[in-house]
Short mmCIF file of C-alpha atoms and ligand atoms in Angstrom, two decimals:
data_model
loop_
_atom_site.label_atom_id
_atom_site.label_comp_id
_atom_site.label_asym_id
_atom_site.label_seq_id
_atom_site.Cartn_x
_atom_site.Cartn_y
_atom_site.Cartn_z
CA SER F 174 -27.86 61.49 -7.35
CA ALA F 175 -26.43 63.04 -11.13
CA SER F 176 -24.94 66.49 -10.58
CA LYS F 177 -25.94 69.58 -11.77
CA SER F 178 -23.95 69.58 -15.66
CA PRO F 179 -21.63 72.50 -15.76
CA ASN F 180 -23.99 74.86 -17.81
CA ALA F 181 -27.37 73.96 -16.66
CA SER F 182 -29.42 72.77 -13.62
CA PRO F 183 -30.45 69.25 -14.23
CA ARG F 184 -33.56 69.34 -12.01
CA PHE F 185 -35.37 72.51 -12.18
CA PRO F 186 -36.42 73.33 -15.35
CA ILE F 187 -37.22 69.44 -16.15
CA LEU F 188 -39.54 69.76 -12.87
CA LEU F 189 -41.17 72.55 -13.81
CA SER F 190 -40.83 71.34 -17.41
CA ILE F 191 -43.38 68.62 -15.72
CA LEU F 192 -45.85 71.04 -14.62
CA ARG F 193 -46.22 73.01 -17.51
CA ARG F 194 -46.77 70.50 -20.06
CA ARG F 195 -48.95 67.67 -16.99
CA TYR F 196 -51.77 67.15 -20.06
CA ASP F 197 -49.49 66.47 -22.72
CA PHE F 198 -47.95 64.15 -20.47
CA ILE F 199 -50.79 62.28 -20.29
CA ASN F 200 -51.66 62.42 -24.03
CA LYS F 201 -48.27 62.45 -25.73
CA GLY F 202 -46.24 60.05 -22.96
CA PRO F 203 -42.61 60.82 -21.43
CA LEU F 204 -41.06 60.79 -24.50
CA GLU F 205 -41.22 64.65 -24.83
CA LEU F 206 -40.48 64.87 -22.10
CA ILE F 207 -37.02 62.60 -21.95
CA GLN F 208 -35.95 64.28 -25.57
CA ASP F 209 -36.50 68.26 -23.81
CA GLY F 210 -34.37 67.33 -21.05
CA TYR F 211 -31.52 65.90 -23.40
CA ASN F 212 -31.82 68.91 -25.82
CA SER F 213 -31.17 70.98 -22.88
CA LEU F 214 -29.76 69.08 -20.65
CA GLY F 215 -27.08 66.80 -22.63
CA ASP F 216 -26.86 63.54 -22.35
CA ILE F 217 -27.52 62.64 -18.72
CA PHE F 218 -29.48 64.17 -15.87
CA ARG F 219 -32.36 63.84 -13.83
CA ILE F 220 -36.31 63.96 -13.12
CA GLN F 221 -37.70 63.97 -9.92
CA ILE F 222 -40.83 61.42 -9.95
CA LEU F 223 -42.30 62.46 -6.72
CA HIS F 224 -39.68 60.18 -3.80
CA GLN F 225 -38.20 58.98 -6.92
CA SER F 226 -35.04 60.28 -8.15
CA VAL F 227 -34.93 58.98 -12.39
CA VAL F 228 -31.84 59.08 -14.36
CA PHE F 229 -31.93 59.09 -17.66
CA LEU F 230 -28.71 58.07 -20.02
CA ILE F 231 -29.03 58.75 -24.06
CA GLY F 232 -26.84 58.16 -26.35
CA PRO F 233 -23.90 55.54 -27.70
CA GLN F 234 -21.66 56.43 -25.02
CA ALA F 235 -24.71 56.86 -21.81
CA HIS F 236 -25.40 53.44 -22.78
CA LYS F 237 -22.22 51.43 -22.47
CA VAL F 238 -22.51 52.49 -18.48
CA PHE F 239 -25.97 51.05 -18.35
CA PHE F 240 -25.45 47.96 -20.79
CA GLU F 241 -21.61 47.07 -18.65
CA ALA F 242 -23.06 47.47 -15.63
CA LYS F 243 -23.25 44.14 -13.37
CA ASP F 244 -26.55 42.88 -12.09
CA ASN F 245 -25.31 44.49 -8.48
CA GLN F 246 -24.53 47.21 -9.91
CA LEU F 247 -27.76 48.24 -11.74
CA SER F 248 -31.15 45.74 -10.95
CA GLN F 249 -33.66 44.63 -12.96
CA ARG F 250 -35.96 42.54 -10.65
CA GLU F 251 -37.21 46.33 -8.65
CA VAL F 252 -38.02 46.97 -11.74
CA TYR F 253 -40.28 43.85 -13.05
CA THR F 254 -41.84 43.01 -10.02
CA PHE F 255 -44.71 43.86 -12.37
CA THR F 256 -44.29 40.86 -13.49
CA ILE F 257 -44.04 38.35 -10.19
CA PRO F 258 -48.22 37.70 -10.45
CA VAL F 259 -47.87 36.78 -14.55
CA PHE F 260 -45.16 34.39 -14.19
CA GLY F 261 -44.94 33.27 -11.24
CA LYS F 262 -42.76 32.21 -7.56
CA ASN F 263 -39.42 31.41 -7.96
CA ILE F 264 -39.47 32.69 -11.91
CA VAL F 265 -37.17 35.22 -13.72
CA TYR F 266 -37.02 38.71 -11.86
CA ASP F 267 -38.63 36.36 -8.55
CA ALA F 268 -36.10 33.67 -8.69
CA SER F 269 -32.34 34.10 -7.01
CA PRO F 270 -29.92 36.02 -9.73
CA LYS F 271 -28.30 32.50 -9.69
CA ILE F 272 -31.76 30.70 -10.35
CA MET F 273 -32.75 33.68 -13.15
CA GLN F 274 -29.25 32.95 -14.42
CA GLN F 275 -30.07 28.96 -15.46
CA GLN F 276 -33.75 29.85 -16.12
CA LEU F 277 -32.47 31.99 -19.17
CA LYS F 278 -29.90 29.27 -20.08
CA PHE F 279 -33.07 27.52 -20.70
CA VAL F 280 -34.75 30.04 -22.40
CA ASN F 281 -32.01 30.41 -25.03
CA LYS F 282 -31.37 26.44 -25.17
CA GLY F 283 -35.18 27.35 -27.22
CA LEU F 284 -34.31 29.39 -29.02
CA ASN F 285 -30.86 27.63 -30.51
CA LEU F 286 -30.60 27.39 -33.80
CA ILE F 287 -31.91 23.47 -33.64
CA ASN F 288 -34.84 24.53 -32.55
CA MET F 289 -35.05 27.79 -34.49
CA LYS F 290 -35.37 25.49 -37.67
CA ALA F 291 -38.31 23.81 -36.04
CA HIS F 292 -39.81 27.19 -34.78
CA ILE F 293 -39.54 28.49 -38.35
CA GLY F 294 -40.91 25.26 -40.10
CA LYS F 295 -44.52 26.11 -37.70
CA ILE F 296 -44.55 29.54 -38.11
CA VAL F 297 -44.33 29.32 -41.98
CA MET F 298 -47.02 26.41 -41.99
CA GLU F 299 -49.82 29.46 -39.56
CA ALA F 300 -49.06 31.57 -41.08
CA GLU F 301 -49.62 30.45 -44.81
CA GLU F 302 -52.46 29.01 -43.21
CA TRP F 303 -53.79 32.42 -41.95
CA PHE F 304 -53.60 34.70 -45.30
CA ASN F 305 -54.94 31.71 -47.50
CA ARG F 306 -57.58 32.83 -45.37
CA TRP F 307 -58.08 36.19 -46.35
CA PRO F 308 -61.16 37.43 -49.06
CA ASP F 309 -59.44 38.33 -52.30
CA SER F 310 -59.53 41.87 -51.32
CA GLY F 311 -60.86 44.06 -48.52
CA GLU F 312 -60.22 46.13 -45.76
CA ILE F 313 -58.09 44.62 -42.91
CA ASP F 314 -57.14 45.80 -39.30
CA LEU F 315 -53.17 44.49 -39.49
CA MET F 316 -52.78 44.98 -35.53
CA LYS F 317 -55.40 42.44 -35.26
CA GLU F 318 -55.18 39.65 -37.61
CA PHE F 319 -51.23 39.68 -36.33
CA SER F 320 -52.14 39.97 -32.67
CA GLN F 321 -54.54 36.70 -33.49
CA LEU F 322 -51.28 34.82 -35.94
CA ILE F 323 -48.70 35.37 -33.51
CA ILE F 324 -50.11 33.78 -30.72
CA LEU F 325 -50.90 30.59 -33.07
CA THR F 326 -47.54 30.88 -34.03
CA ALA F 327 -46.40 31.33 -30.50
CA SER F 328 -48.22 28.74 -29.21
CA ARG F 329 -47.34 26.15 -31.39
CA CYS F 330 -43.49 26.73 -30.90
CA PHE F 331 -43.75 27.73 -27.33
CA LEU F 332 -46.29 25.67 -25.94
CA GLY F 333 -46.23 22.58 -28.13
CA LYS F 334 -49.37 20.87 -30.45
CA GLU F 335 -51.15 20.08 -27.44
CA ILE F 336 -51.95 23.16 -26.90
CA ARG F 337 -52.35 24.85 -30.13
CA GLU F 338 -54.43 21.60 -31.23
CA ASN F 339 -57.21 21.04 -28.28
CA VAL F 340 -57.57 23.74 -26.45
CA GLN F 341 -56.18 27.20 -28.64
CA THR F 342 -59.46 29.19 -28.13
CA GLU F 343 -59.15 28.68 -23.76
CA PHE F 344 -55.53 29.40 -24.23
CA ALA F 345 -55.87 32.48 -26.27
CA HIS F 346 -58.84 33.55 -24.18
CA LEU F 347 -57.10 33.44 -20.06
CA TYR F 348 -54.08 34.73 -22.13
CA GLN F 349 -55.38 38.23 -23.10
CA GLN F 350 -56.99 38.37 -18.71
CA LEU F 351 -53.29 37.84 -17.80
CA SER F 352 -52.24 40.72 -20.37
CA ASP F 353 -54.79 43.01 -19.34
CA GLY F 354 -53.63 42.82 -16.21
CA MET F 355 -50.56 44.49 -17.46
CA SER F 356 -51.06 47.76 -17.09
CA HIS F 357 -49.38 50.77 -16.14
CA LEU F 358 -50.90 50.21 -12.46
CA SER F 359 -49.99 46.92 -12.59
CA PHE F 360 -45.96 48.18 -13.05
CA PHE F 361 -46.40 50.25 -9.30
CA PHE F 362 -49.20 48.00 -7.58
CA PRO F 363 -48.74 44.83 -8.33
CA ASN F 364 -51.34 43.33 -6.35
CA ALA F 365 -53.55 46.23 -6.16
CA PRO F 366 -57.53 44.60 -5.74
CA THR F 367 -58.97 45.47 -8.79
CA PRO F 368 -61.06 43.18 -11.06
CA ALA F 369 -58.28 43.09 -13.50
CA HIS F 370 -56.04 41.47 -11.22
CA ARG F 371 -57.82 39.10 -9.58
CA LYS F 372 -58.94 37.90 -13.39
CA ARG F 373 -55.49 38.09 -14.08
CA ASN F 374 -54.70 35.55 -10.77
CA ALA F 375 -57.87 33.62 -12.09
CA ALA F 376 -55.98 33.09 -14.77
CA ARG F 377 -52.35 32.42 -13.84
CA SER F 378 -54.34 29.65 -12.18
CA LYS F 379 -56.67 27.61 -15.03
CA ILE F 380 -52.65 28.43 -17.47
CA ALA F 381 -51.20 26.35 -14.98
CA LYS F 382 -53.91 23.45 -14.45
CA ILE F 383 -54.31 23.18 -18.72
CA PHE F 384 -50.03 22.78 -18.43
CA GLU F 385 -49.60 20.16 -15.88
CA LYS F 386 -51.88 18.37 -17.79
CA VAL F 387 -49.73 18.32 -20.82
CA ILE F 388 -46.06 17.90 -18.78
CA LYS F 389 -47.51 14.82 -17.18
CA GLN F 390 -48.63 13.44 -20.59
CA ARG F 391 -45.51 14.20 -21.78
CA ARG F 392 -43.33 12.54 -18.83
CA ILE F 393 -45.55 9.44 -19.39
CA ASN F 394 -45.55 9.22 -22.86
CA GLU F 395 -41.50 9.83 -22.91
CA THR F 396 -40.93 8.36 -26.23
CA ILE F 397 -42.50 10.47 -28.06
CA GLU F 398 -40.30 13.79 -29.54
CA TYR F 399 -41.21 17.08 -29.23
CA ASP F 400 -39.06 19.79 -31.33
CA ASP F 401 -40.66 22.60 -28.78
CA PHE F 402 -40.10 25.13 -25.97
CA LEU F 403 -42.03 22.99 -24.12
CA GLN F 404 -39.63 19.94 -24.46
CA VAL F 405 -36.47 21.88 -23.82
CA LEU F 406 -38.27 22.74 -20.24
CA ILE F 407 -39.12 19.16 -19.83
CA ASN F 408 -35.50 18.12 -20.44
CA ALA F 409 -34.16 21.20 -18.82
CA ARG F 410 -31.76 21.15 -15.29
CA TYR F 411 -30.21 23.23 -13.44
CA LEU F 412 -26.75 23.05 -12.00
CA ASP F 413 -27.73 20.52 -9.58
CA ASP F 414 -29.38 17.95 -11.69
CA SER F 415 -33.00 19.40 -10.38
CA THR F 416 -35.72 19.60 -12.42
CA PRO F 417 -37.53 22.75 -13.03
CA THR F 418 -41.00 21.95 -11.06
CA ASP F 419 -44.66 22.68 -13.56
CA ASP F 420 -44.91 25.75 -12.27
CA GLU F 421 -41.68 26.71 -13.19
CA ILE F 422 -42.55 25.37 -16.88
CA THR F 423 -45.25 27.54 -16.65
CA GLY F 424 -44.00 30.88 -15.81
CA LEU F 425 -40.93 30.52 -18.26
CA LEU F 426 -43.72 29.87 -21.12
CA LEU F 427 -45.44 32.94 -20.02
CA ALA F 428 -42.37 35.27 -19.90
CA ALA F 429 -40.83 33.86 -23.29
CA LEU F 430 -45.08 34.33 -24.78
CA PHE F 431 -45.28 37.66 -22.85
CA ALA F 432 -41.65 38.32 -24.00
CA GLY F 433 -42.17 37.51 -27.81
CA GLN F 434 -45.95 38.47 -28.44
CA HIS F 435 -46.81 41.96 -28.24
CA THR F 436 -44.07 43.86 -29.69
CA SER F 437 -43.77 40.84 -32.61
CA ASN F 438 -47.17 41.45 -33.50
CA ILE F 439 -46.46 45.62 -33.32
CA THR F 440 -42.98 45.22 -35.00
CA SER F 441 -45.54 43.81 -37.60
CA THR F 442 -48.09 45.89 -38.07
CA TRP F 443 -45.32 49.18 -38.13
CA MET F 444 -43.37 47.36 -40.59
CA GLY F 445 -46.33 46.90 -42.84
CA LEU F 446 -47.58 50.87 -42.34
CA LEU F 447 -43.96 51.62 -42.80
CA ILE F 448 -43.70 49.89 -46.23
CA ILE F 449 -47.09 50.83 -47.21
CA LYS F 450 -47.06 54.42 -46.80
CA ASN F 451 -43.69 54.31 -48.68
CA LYS F 452 -44.01 51.75 -51.08
CA SER F 453 -43.23 54.63 -53.92
CA GLU F 454 -39.69 54.26 -53.01
CA TRP F 455 -39.28 51.06 -50.95
CA MET F 456 -41.62 48.37 -52.69
CA SER F 457 -39.98 47.18 -56.10
CA ASN F 458 -37.19 46.91 -54.19
CA LEU F 459 -38.18 45.15 -51.95
CA LEU F 460 -39.99 42.52 -54.43
CA GLU F 461 -37.37 41.72 -56.49
CA GLU F 462 -35.01 40.85 -53.53
CA GLN F 463 -38.28 38.56 -52.83
CA LYS F 464 -38.21 36.48 -56.68
CA GLN F 465 -34.55 36.43 -56.38
CA ILE F 466 -34.00 34.75 -52.87
CA MET F 467 -37.62 32.87 -53.62
CA ASP F 468 -36.35 31.47 -57.20
CA LYS F 469 -32.74 30.65 -55.51
CA TYR F 470 -34.25 29.17 -52.73
CA HIS F 471 -37.18 27.29 -55.77
CA GLN F 472 -40.10 28.76 -53.07
CA ASP F 473 -38.64 27.51 -49.73
CA LEU F 474 -39.58 29.97 -47.18
CA SER F 475 -37.09 28.44 -44.78
CA LEU F 476 -34.62 29.54 -42.41
CA ASP F 477 -31.55 29.75 -45.35
CA SER F 478 -33.85 31.85 -47.22
CA LEU F 479 -35.17 34.06 -44.73
CA SER F 480 -31.23 35.14 -44.05
CA GLU F 481 -30.50 35.76 -47.22
CA MET F 482 -33.77 38.86 -47.47
CA ASN F 483 -32.04 41.57 -46.38
CA LEU F 484 -33.55 44.12 -47.72
CA LEU F 485 -36.66 43.21 -45.39
CA HIS F 486 -33.78 42.59 -42.89
CA ALA F 487 -33.10 46.37 -42.80
CA ALA F 488 -36.79 47.61 -43.28
CA MET F 489 -37.49 45.54 -39.67
CA GLN F 490 -34.33 46.66 -38.47
CA GLU F 491 -35.51 50.45 -39.74
CA THR F 492 -39.47 49.86 -38.27
CA LEU F 493 -38.19 49.13 -34.73
CA ARG F 494 -35.44 51.91 -35.01
CA LEU F 495 -38.31 54.56 -35.35
CA TYR F 496 -40.60 52.39 -33.31
CA PRO F 497 -39.54 50.20 -30.36
CA PRO F 498 -41.82 48.77 -28.58
CA LEU F 499 -40.14 49.40 -25.48
CA VAL F 500 -39.17 52.78 -25.13
CA LEU F 501 -37.85 53.06 -21.16
CA LEU F 502 -35.66 50.43 -20.45
CA MET F 503 -34.85 50.88 -16.37
CA ARG F 504 -32.73 49.18 -13.50
CA LYS F 505 -32.49 50.36 -9.78
CA VAL F 506 -29.54 51.30 -8.93
CA ILE F 507 -27.98 49.45 -6.35
CA GLU F 508 -24.33 50.39 -5.98
CA PRO F 509 -23.40 53.98 -7.51
CA ILE F 510 -22.20 54.37 -11.24
CA LEU F 511 -20.07 57.50 -12.29
CA TYR F 512 -21.09 58.65 -15.91
CA ASN F 513 -18.84 62.07 -17.23
CA GLY F 514 -18.11 63.07 -13.46
CA TYR F 515 -21.45 62.17 -12.39
CA VAL F 516 -22.61 59.75 -9.72
CA ILE F 517 -25.90 57.87 -10.39
CA SER F 518 -26.54 57.14 -6.48
CA LYS F 519 -28.04 53.85 -4.70
CA GLY F 520 -31.80 53.59 -4.89
CA ASP F 521 -31.78 56.17 -8.14
CA ILE F 522 -34.23 54.34 -11.45
CA ALA F 523 -31.56 54.40 -14.47
CA VAL F 524 -33.72 54.86 -17.45
CA VAL F 525 -32.15 54.32 -21.15
CA SER F 526 -35.10 55.45 -24.26
CA PRO F 527 -34.21 53.72 -27.41
CA PRO F 528 -37.06 55.44 -29.07
CA ILE F 529 -34.64 58.54 -28.17
CA ALA F 530 -31.68 57.17 -28.80
CA HIS F 531 -32.57 56.05 -32.35
CA ARG F 532 -32.87 59.59 -32.99
CA ILE F 533 -29.84 60.58 -32.87
CA SER F 534 -29.14 63.01 -35.70
CA ASN F 535 -24.61 63.12 -35.43
CA VAL F 536 -25.90 58.71 -35.05
CA TYR F 537 -29.02 58.65 -38.07
CA LYS F 538 -28.86 60.86 -40.38
CA ASN F 539 -32.69 62.43 -41.32
CA PRO F 540 -34.08 60.26 -37.87
CA GLU F 541 -37.20 60.96 -38.81
CA GLU F 542 -36.83 59.44 -42.47
CA PHE F 543 -37.94 56.28 -43.32
CA ASN F 544 -34.79 54.23 -44.93
CA PRO F 545 -33.98 51.07 -44.85
CA GLU F 546 -31.12 51.38 -46.20
CA ARG F 547 -29.67 52.45 -43.92
CA PHE F 548 -28.24 49.49 -41.69
CA LEU F 549 -26.48 48.34 -45.54
CA GLY F 550 -24.30 48.89 -47.28
CA GLU F 551 -19.89 49.27 -46.12
CA ASN F 552 -20.68 52.12 -43.38
CA PRO F 553 -24.31 50.70 -41.13
CA GLU F 554 -25.16 53.78 -39.72
CA ASP F 555 -25.43 52.21 -36.53
CA GLN F 556 -21.81 50.44 -36.28
CA LYS F 557 -20.23 53.24 -35.60
CA GLU F 558 -21.13 52.99 -32.29
CA LYS F 559 -21.25 50.46 -29.89
CA PHE F 560 -25.00 50.71 -27.92
CA SER F 561 -26.20 53.15 -31.18
CA TYR F 562 -28.92 50.59 -32.18
CA ILE F 563 -31.00 48.99 -28.81
CA ALA F 564 -34.54 48.46 -29.86
CA PHE F 565 -32.93 44.93 -28.08
CA GLY F 566 -31.28 46.37 -25.71
CA GLY F 567 -27.78 45.15 -25.13
CA GLY F 568 -24.81 44.00 -22.69
CA ARG F 569 -26.02 41.11 -20.94
CA HIS F 570 -29.63 41.07 -21.06
CA SER F 571 -30.08 41.42 -24.20
CA CYS F 572 -32.41 40.14 -25.96
CA LEU F 573 -32.19 36.72 -26.17
CA GLY F 574 -35.45 36.53 -28.65
CA GLU F 575 -33.96 39.07 -31.22
CA LYS F 576 -33.68 36.21 -34.29
CA PHE F 577 -36.59 34.92 -33.70
CA ALA F 578 -38.60 38.04 -33.87
CA TYR F 579 -36.65 38.80 -37.09
CA LEU F 580 -36.90 35.33 -38.84
CA GLN F 581 -41.26 35.91 -37.50
CA VAL F 582 -41.77 38.88 -39.03
CA LYS F 583 -39.99 38.57 -42.31
CA THR F 584 -41.83 35.33 -42.71
CA ILE F 585 -45.45 37.12 -42.65
CA TRP F 586 -43.80 39.96 -44.54
CA SER F 587 -42.39 37.69 -47.19
CA ILE F 588 -45.58 35.60 -47.16
CA LEU F 589 -47.75 38.99 -47.69
CA LEU F 590 -45.29 41.17 -50.25
CA ARG F 591 -45.66 37.91 -52.48
CA LYS F 592 -48.81 37.12 -52.39
CA PHE F 593 -51.18 40.64 -52.17
CA ASP F 594 -50.67 44.36 -52.81
CA PHE F 595 -51.40 47.21 -50.25
CA GLU F 596 -52.73 50.92 -49.78
CA LEU F 597 -53.35 52.22 -46.99
CA CYS F 598 -56.89 54.15 -45.74
CA GLN F 599 -55.95 55.98 -43.04
CA GLU F 600 -53.01 58.73 -41.55
CA HIS F 601 -50.65 57.31 -39.74
CA PRO F 602 -51.07 56.58 -36.17
CA GLU F 603 -49.49 57.74 -33.50
CA PRO F 604 -47.49 55.85 -30.77
CA ASP F 605 -50.03 54.85 -27.55
CA TYR F 606 -47.73 55.49 -24.45
CA SER F 607 -51.05 54.22 -22.36
CA ALA F 608 -49.97 50.97 -23.10
CA LEU F 609 -46.38 49.24 -21.44
CA VAL F 610 -45.31 47.41 -25.05
CA VAL F 611 -46.41 50.62 -27.11
CA GLY F 612 -47.78 50.24 -30.68
CA PRO F 613 -49.46 52.27 -32.97
CA LYS F 614 -53.05 54.05 -31.51
CA GLY F 615 -55.98 52.84 -32.46
CA PRO F 616 -57.13 50.55 -35.95
CA CYS F 617 -54.68 50.00 -37.93
CA ILE F 618 -56.83 49.50 -41.40
CA VAL F 619 -55.06 48.32 -44.76
CA LYS F 620 -56.78 47.49 -48.35
CA PHE F 621 -55.77 44.17 -49.96
CA LYS F 622 -56.17 42.52 -53.03
CA ARG F 623 -54.47 39.41 -53.70
CA LYS F 624 -51.72 38.83 -56.82
CA ILE F 625 -53.14 37.54 -59.51
CA ASP F 626 -50.02 35.58 -60.21
CA SER F 627 -48.22 35.76 -56.29
CA LEU F 628 -44.69 35.93 -56.19
C1 HEM V 934 -35.08 40.93 -23.32
C2 HEM V 934 -36.62 43.95 -27.00
C3 HEM V 934 -39.19 39.52 -29.25
C4 HEM V 934 -37.48 37.35 -25.34
C5 HEM V 934 -35.70 42.15 -24.42
C6 HEM V 934 -35.06 43.71 -24.06
C7 HEM V 934 -35.58 44.58 -25.25
C8 HEM V 934 -36.01 43.39 -25.94
C9 HEM V 934 -35.27 45.69 -25.01
C10 HEM V 934 -34.15 43.61 -23.12
C11 HEM V 934 -34.67 44.75 -21.63
C12 HEM V 934 -34.20 45.54 -20.84
O1 HEM V 934 -32.99 45.41 -21.09
O2 HEM V 934 -35.12 45.49 -19.70
C13 HEM V 934 -37.48 42.64 -27.75
C14 HEM V 934 -38.42 43.26 -29.33
C15 HEM V 934 -38.75 42.44 -29.40
C16 HEM V 934 -38.46 41.29 -28.93
C17 HEM V 934 -38.20 44.44 -29.72
C18 HEM V 934 -39.50 42.15 -31.12
C19 HEM V 934 -39.45 42.71 -32.14
C20 HEM V 934 -39.03 38.75 -28.06
C21 HEM V 934 -38.38 37.34 -28.25
C22 HEM V 934 -38.63 36.44 -27.15
C23 HEM V 934 -37.65 37.67 -26.03
C24 HEM V 934 -39.64 36.74 -29.48
C25 HEM V 934 -38.79 35.35 -27.10
C26 HEM V 934 -39.24 34.04 -27.06
C27 HEM V 934 -36.27 38.34 -24.40
C28 HEM V 934 -35.63 37.84 -22.73
C29 HEM V 934 -35.04 39.05 -22.27
C30 HEM V 934 -35.46 40.30 -23.15
C31 HEM V 934 -35.84 36.91 -22.50
C32 HEM V 934 -35.05 39.34 -21.16
C33 HEM V 934 -33.42 38.42 -21.42
C34 HEM V 934 -32.16 39.19 -19.78
O3 HEM V 934 -32.97 39.51 -19.32
O4 HEM V 934 -31.42 38.63 -19.98
N1 HEM V 934 -36.38 41.62 -25.09
N2 HEM V 934 -37.86 41.45 -27.63
N3 HEM V 934 -37.87 38.95 -26.86
N4 HEM V 934 -36.55 39.06 -24.26
FE1 HEM V 934 -37.25 40.37 -26.06
#
């Protein structure tokens, strides 16, 4: 295991601190403890949780060994078994490494430039329609709004027109049951016989039936052209020229939805809260950017115009620095790994933590401050060293949906900033560590008022 650092014993102080702070650990989540470990023990330390030795790697240099390891050294599948009841058998983390790699290539293809252009048109349409339905003024829970909107955009871009237009309500309900069946309990015991897991399994079967029907129709009507992720999967071929089965297509669609839905929803919410909270500093520049770029593109919100909104982009990147929704990235150690004279043993769990990494003060100046400009100009803070910024992971398994996520969240805030004025009506929320994908705790209510002359 990660042996003792030269001037401290990594194991016992941490263990004691778990005991001392058990109450806080439950309420405040694991981060305080990890921060403590980093402050007192440095960039590699170990926490023993029951029989499991968990090794934390914190900071750009330590991240390098994590992200540059091969799959046969550090493996994802053992820590992602909780996804199997939702994604399905022989899909992603349950498939052989060779098949998994090909399936991830299918996902990548669904998110390439050609498909991205089609996705953006659909996202803009859904978002504009959604916000047009808001009254002229009122109070709204950002998190609830975005979660409903993003299930619509994801349905349209990934699952296709048939599901979006014919069975959206039914699908959203089943999707919710799948989500509810992915808790901390599921992480440790994915098949524990709980009501939530039973509902999850029933929802998975019903969703499979819905998709089977749509896939069958599409295979019959081959002349109609579709530009969604479902069609990319229907057309996909494994290296041996076989096609993904209907169940594999269903599983990959669900995997894309799960990877993209909560993460984008949470990020849109934090981003709104942070911009509104810091509006005296940032709003006028953000609006100026919107005006300039939308004028230049004749009010067309598109891949091209969105790609030029650098300050909006930096605001999202800064949001994800402060509040990355995935707070612990984990791997099972298959082959011992060396770092800085320490050995991380086979059987350990290796962990990196984006929110801890993003608050290292010699990488990010005044780390608690919301300052999108740290990512702009000649020397962006995240470019000084590789793996300083890990909201989307890094290396061979970094996020395949990063570009999609940026475009989606930027679309939402480009529209909202131009059309509405906002005010906060509550304290800034704390992160909710009881969820696997960490977002703001509790309601996120803001006041809004439609602008008379929207930009
Ligand atoms: C992987 C974050 C949106 C698809 C990851 C990882 C992170 C991440 C941290 C690495 C996990 C690990 O190393 O264990 C995010 C954030 C998002 C976002 C913060 C939004 C703000 C999306 C979207 C999609 C997506 C919209 C797809 C539609 C994936 C996939 C992987 C992944 C397929 C697995 C890649 C692999 O294992 O090779 N994401 N993600 N993500 N993400 Fe995202």
